[in-house]
Short mmCIF file of N, CA and C in Angstrom, two decimals:
data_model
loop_
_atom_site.label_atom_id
_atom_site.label_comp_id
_atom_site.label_asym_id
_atom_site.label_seq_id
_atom_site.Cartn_x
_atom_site.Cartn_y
_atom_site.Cartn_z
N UNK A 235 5.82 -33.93 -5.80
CA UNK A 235 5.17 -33.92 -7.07
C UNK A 235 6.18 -33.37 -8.08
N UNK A 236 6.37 -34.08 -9.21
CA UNK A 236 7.28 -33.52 -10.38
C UNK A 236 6.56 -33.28 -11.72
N UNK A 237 6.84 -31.86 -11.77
CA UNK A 237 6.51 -31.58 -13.04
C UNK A 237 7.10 -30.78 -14.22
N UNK A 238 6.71 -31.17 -15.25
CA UNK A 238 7.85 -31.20 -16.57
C UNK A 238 7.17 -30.03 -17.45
N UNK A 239 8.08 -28.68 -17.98
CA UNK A 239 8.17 -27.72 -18.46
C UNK A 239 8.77 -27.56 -19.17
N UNK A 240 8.59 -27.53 -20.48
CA UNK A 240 8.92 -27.25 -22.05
C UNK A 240 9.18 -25.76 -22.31
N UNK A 241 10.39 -25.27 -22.35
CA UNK A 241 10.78 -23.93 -22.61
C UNK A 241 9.93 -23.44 -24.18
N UNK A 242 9.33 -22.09 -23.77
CA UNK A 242 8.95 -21.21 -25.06
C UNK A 242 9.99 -21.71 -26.55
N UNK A 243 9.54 -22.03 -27.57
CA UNK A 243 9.92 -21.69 -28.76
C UNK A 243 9.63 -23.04 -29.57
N UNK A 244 10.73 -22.98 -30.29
CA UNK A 244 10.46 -23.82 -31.61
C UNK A 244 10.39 -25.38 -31.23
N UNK A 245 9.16 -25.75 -31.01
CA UNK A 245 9.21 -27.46 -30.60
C UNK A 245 10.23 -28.31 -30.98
N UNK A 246 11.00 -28.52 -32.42
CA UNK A 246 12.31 -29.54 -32.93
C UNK A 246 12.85 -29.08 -31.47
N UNK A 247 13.28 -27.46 -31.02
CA UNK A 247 14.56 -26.94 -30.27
C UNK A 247 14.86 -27.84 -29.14
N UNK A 248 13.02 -28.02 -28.82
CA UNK A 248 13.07 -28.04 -27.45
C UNK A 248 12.50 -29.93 -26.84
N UNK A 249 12.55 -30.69 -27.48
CA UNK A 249 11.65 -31.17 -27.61
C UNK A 249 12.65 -32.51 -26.78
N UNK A 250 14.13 -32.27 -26.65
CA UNK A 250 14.42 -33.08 -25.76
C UNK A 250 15.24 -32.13 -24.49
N UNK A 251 14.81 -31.32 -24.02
CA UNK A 251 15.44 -30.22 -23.05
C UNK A 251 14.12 -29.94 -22.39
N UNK A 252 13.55 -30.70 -21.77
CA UNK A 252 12.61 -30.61 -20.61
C UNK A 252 12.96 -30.27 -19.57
N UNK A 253 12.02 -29.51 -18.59
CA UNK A 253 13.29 -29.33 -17.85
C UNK A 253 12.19 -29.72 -16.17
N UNK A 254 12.79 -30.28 -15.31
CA UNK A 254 12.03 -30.86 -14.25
C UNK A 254 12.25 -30.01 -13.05
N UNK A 255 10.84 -30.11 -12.50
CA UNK A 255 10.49 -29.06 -11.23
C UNK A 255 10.10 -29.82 -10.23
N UNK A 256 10.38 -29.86 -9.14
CA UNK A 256 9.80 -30.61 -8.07
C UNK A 256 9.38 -29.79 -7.18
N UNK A 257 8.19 -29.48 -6.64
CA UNK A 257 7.29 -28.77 -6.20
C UNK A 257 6.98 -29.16 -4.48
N UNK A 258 7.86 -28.51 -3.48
CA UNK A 258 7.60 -28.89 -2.36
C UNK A 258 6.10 -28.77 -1.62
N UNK A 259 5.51 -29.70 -1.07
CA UNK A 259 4.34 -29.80 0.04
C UNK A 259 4.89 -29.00 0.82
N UNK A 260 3.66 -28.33 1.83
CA UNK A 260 3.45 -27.79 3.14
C UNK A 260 4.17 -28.78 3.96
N UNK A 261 4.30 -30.11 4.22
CA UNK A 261 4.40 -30.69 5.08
C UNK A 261 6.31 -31.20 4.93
N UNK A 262 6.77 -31.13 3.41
CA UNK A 262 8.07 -31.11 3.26
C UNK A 262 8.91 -29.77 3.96
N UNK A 263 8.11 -28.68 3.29
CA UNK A 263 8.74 -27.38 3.92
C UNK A 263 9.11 -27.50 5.22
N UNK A 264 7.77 -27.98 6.21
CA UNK A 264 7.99 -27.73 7.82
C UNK A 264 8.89 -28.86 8.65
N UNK A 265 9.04 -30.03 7.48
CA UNK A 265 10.11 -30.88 8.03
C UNK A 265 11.40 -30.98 7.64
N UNK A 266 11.97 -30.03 6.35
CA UNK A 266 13.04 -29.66 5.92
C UNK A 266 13.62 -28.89 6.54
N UNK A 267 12.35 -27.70 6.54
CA UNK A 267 12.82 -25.94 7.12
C UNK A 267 13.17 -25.01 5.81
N UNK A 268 12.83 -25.73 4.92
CA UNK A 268 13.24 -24.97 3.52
C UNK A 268 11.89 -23.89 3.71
N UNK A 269 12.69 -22.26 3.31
CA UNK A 269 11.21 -21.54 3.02
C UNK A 269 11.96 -20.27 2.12
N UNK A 270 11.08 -19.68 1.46
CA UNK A 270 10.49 -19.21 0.28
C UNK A 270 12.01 -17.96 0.74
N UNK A 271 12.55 -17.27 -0.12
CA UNK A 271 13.24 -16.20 0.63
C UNK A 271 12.73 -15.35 1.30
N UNK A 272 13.39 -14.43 2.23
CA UNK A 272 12.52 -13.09 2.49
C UNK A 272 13.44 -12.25 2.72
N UNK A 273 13.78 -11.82 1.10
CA UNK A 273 14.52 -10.35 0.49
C UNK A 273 12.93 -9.88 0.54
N UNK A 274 12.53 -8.42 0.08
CA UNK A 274 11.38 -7.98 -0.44
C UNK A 274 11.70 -6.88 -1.07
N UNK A 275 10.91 -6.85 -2.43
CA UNK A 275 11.43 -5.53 -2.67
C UNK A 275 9.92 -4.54 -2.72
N UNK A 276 10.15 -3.45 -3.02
CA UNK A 276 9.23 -2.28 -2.87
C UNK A 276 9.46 -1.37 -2.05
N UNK A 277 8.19 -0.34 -1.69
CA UNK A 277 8.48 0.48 -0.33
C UNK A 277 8.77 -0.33 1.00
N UNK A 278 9.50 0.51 1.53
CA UNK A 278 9.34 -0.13 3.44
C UNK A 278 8.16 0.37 3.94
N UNK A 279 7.84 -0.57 5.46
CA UNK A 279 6.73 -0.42 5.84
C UNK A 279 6.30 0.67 6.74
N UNK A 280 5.52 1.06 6.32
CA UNK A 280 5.14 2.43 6.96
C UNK A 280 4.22 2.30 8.54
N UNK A 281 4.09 1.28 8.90
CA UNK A 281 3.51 1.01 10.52
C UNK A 281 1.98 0.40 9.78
N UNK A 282 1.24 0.27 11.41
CA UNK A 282 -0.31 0.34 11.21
C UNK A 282 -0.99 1.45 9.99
N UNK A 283 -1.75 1.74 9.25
CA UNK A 283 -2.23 2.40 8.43
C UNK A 283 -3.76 1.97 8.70
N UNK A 284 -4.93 3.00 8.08
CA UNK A 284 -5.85 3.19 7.59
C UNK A 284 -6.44 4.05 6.50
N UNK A 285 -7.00 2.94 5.51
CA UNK A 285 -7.36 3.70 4.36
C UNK A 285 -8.76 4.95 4.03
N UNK A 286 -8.03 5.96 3.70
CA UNK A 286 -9.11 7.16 3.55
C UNK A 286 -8.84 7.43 1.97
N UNK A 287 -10.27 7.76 1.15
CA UNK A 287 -9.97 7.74 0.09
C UNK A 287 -11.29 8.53 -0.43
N UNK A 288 -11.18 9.63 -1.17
CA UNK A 288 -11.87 10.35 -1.91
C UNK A 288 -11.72 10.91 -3.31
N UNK A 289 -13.09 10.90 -3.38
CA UNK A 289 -13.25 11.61 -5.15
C UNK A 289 -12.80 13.19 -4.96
N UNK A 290 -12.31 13.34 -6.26
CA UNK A 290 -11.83 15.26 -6.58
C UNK A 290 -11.92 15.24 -8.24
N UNK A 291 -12.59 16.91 -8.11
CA UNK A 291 -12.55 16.87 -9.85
C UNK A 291 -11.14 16.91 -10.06
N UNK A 292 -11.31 16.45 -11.63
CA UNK A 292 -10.30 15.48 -12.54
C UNK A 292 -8.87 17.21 -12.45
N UNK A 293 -9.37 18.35 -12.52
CA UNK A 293 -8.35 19.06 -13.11
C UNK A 293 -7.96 19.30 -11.76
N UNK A 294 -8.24 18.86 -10.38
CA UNK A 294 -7.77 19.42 -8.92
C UNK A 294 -6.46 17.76 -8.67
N UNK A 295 -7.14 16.66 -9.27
CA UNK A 295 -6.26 15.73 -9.10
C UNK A 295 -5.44 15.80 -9.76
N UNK A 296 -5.15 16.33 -10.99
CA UNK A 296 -4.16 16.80 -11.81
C UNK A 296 -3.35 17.89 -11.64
N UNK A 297 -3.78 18.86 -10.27
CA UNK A 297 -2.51 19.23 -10.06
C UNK A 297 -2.40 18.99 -8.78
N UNK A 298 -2.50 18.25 -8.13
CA UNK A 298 -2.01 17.88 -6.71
C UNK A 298 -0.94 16.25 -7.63
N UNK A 299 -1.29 16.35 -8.50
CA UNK A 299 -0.27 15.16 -9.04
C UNK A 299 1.19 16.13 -9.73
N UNK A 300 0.22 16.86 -10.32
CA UNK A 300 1.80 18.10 -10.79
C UNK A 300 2.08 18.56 -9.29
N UNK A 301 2.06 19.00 -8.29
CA UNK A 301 2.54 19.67 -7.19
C UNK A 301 3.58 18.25 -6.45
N UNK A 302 2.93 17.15 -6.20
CA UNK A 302 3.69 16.26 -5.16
C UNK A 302 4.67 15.72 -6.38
N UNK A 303 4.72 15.84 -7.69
CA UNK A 303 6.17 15.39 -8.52
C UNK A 303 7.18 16.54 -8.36
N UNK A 304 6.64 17.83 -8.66
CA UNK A 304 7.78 19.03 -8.09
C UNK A 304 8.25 18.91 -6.80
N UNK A 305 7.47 18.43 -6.00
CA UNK A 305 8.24 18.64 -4.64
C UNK A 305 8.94 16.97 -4.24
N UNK A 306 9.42 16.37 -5.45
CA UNK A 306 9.88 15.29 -4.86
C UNK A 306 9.36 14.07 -5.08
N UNK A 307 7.67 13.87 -5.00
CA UNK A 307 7.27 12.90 -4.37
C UNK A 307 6.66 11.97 -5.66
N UNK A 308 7.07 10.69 -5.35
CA UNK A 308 7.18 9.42 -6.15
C UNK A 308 5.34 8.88 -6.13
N UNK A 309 4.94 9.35 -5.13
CA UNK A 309 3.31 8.38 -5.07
C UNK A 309 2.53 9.74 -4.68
N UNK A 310 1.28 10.18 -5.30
CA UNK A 310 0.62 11.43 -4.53
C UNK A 310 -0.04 10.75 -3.44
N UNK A 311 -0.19 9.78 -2.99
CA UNK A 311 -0.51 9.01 -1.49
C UNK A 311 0.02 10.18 -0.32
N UNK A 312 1.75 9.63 -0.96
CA UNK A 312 2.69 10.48 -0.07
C UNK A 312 2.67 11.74 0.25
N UNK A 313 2.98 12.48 -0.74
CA UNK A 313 2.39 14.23 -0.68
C UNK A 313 0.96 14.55 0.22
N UNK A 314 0.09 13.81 -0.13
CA UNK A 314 -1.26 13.71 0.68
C UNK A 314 -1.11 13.64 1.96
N UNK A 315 -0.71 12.48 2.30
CA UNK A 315 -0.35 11.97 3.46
C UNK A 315 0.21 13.15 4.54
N UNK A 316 1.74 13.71 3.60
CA UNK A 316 2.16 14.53 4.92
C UNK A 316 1.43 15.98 4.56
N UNK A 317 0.77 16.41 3.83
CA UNK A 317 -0.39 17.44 3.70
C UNK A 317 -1.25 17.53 4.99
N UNK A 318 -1.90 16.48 5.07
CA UNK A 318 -2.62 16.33 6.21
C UNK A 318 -2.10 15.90 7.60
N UNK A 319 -0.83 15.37 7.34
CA UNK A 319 0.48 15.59 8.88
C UNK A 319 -0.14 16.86 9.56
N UNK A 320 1.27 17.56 7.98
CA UNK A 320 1.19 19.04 8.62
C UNK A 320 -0.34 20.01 8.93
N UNK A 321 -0.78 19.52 8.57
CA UNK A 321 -2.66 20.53 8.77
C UNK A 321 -2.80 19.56 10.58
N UNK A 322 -2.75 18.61 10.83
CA UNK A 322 -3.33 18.19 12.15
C UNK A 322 -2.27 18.44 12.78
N UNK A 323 -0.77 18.80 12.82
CA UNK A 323 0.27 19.23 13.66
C UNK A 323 -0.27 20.59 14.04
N UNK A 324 -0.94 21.74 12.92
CA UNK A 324 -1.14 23.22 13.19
C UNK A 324 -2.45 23.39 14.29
N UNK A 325 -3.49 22.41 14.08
CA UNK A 325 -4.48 21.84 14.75
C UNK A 325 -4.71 22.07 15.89
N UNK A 326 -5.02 22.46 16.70
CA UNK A 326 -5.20 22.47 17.73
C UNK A 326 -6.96 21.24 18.59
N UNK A 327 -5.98 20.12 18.45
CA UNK A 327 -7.43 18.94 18.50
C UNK A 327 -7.89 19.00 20.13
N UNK A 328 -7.19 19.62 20.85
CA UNK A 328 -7.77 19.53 22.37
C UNK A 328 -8.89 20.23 22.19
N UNK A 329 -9.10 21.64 21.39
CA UNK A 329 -9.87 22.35 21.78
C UNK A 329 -11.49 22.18 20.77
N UNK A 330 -11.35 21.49 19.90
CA UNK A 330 -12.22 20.55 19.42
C UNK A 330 -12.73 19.56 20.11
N UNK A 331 -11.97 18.91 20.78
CA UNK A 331 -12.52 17.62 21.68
C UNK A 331 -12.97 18.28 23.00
N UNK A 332 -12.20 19.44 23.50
CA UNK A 332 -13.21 20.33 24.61
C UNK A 332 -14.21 21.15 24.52
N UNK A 333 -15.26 21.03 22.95
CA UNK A 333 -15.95 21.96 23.67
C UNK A 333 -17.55 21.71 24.22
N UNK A 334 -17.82 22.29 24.46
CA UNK A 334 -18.99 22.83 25.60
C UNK A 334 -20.25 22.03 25.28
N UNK A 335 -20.49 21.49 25.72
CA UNK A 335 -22.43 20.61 25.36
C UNK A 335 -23.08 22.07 25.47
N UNK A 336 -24.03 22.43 24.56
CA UNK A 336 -24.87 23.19 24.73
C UNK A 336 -26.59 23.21 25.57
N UNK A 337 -26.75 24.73 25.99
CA UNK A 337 -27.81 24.58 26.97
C UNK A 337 -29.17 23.79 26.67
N UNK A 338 -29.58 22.73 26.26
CA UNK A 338 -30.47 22.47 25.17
C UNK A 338 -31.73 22.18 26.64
N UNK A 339 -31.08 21.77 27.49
CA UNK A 339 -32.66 21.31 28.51
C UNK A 339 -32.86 22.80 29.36
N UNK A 340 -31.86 23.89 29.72
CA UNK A 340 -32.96 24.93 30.11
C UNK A 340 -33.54 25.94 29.14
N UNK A 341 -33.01 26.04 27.55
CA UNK A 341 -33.70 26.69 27.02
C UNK A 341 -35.23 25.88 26.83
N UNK A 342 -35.21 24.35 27.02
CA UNK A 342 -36.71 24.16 26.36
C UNK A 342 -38.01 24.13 27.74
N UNK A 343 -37.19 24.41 28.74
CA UNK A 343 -38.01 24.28 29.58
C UNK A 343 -38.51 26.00 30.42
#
């Protein structure tokens, strides 16, 4: 499929400087092998994730946004993120997940 694109500005300018696009199919791509680049830019990928997300009053989010820019950090995601690293590293989760069912059937009997 070809299609024709008239650069921004003054119509006289442009009006013989068309400029032509040919628009590959799905089915050209997979019989060429031509495909899209894959530079990427942004962050790198941080693994599997799951999203947790909560409300905070406005002047507590305002300084956990002033705290994670002093210490570095580009996204308060990030600061968050290893906040709660370090709190479940100090953790001790075995002893949460071990404890005790309580006596509930000989007290009622």
């Amino acid at each position: 499929m070809v299609q024709h694109f008239t650069p921004l500005g003054p119509l006289s300018t442009w009006l013989d400087h068309s400029i032509e696009v040919k628009a590959a199919t799905a089915a050209e791509v997979q019989r060429t092998g031509m495909m899209a680049p894959t530079t990427r830019t942004g962050r790198r990928s941080k693994g599997d994730r799951k999203f947790v997300g909560f409300r905070i009053a406005t002047p507590k989010a305002d300084a956990m946004e002033e705290i994670a820019k002093a210490e570095g950090y580009q996204y308060v995601s990030d600061w968050l993120s290893d906040v709660v690293e370090e709190r479940l590293a100090n953790t001790r989760l075995h002893a949460i997940h071990q404890q005790d069912e309580l006596p509930l059937g000989r007290l009622a009997s």
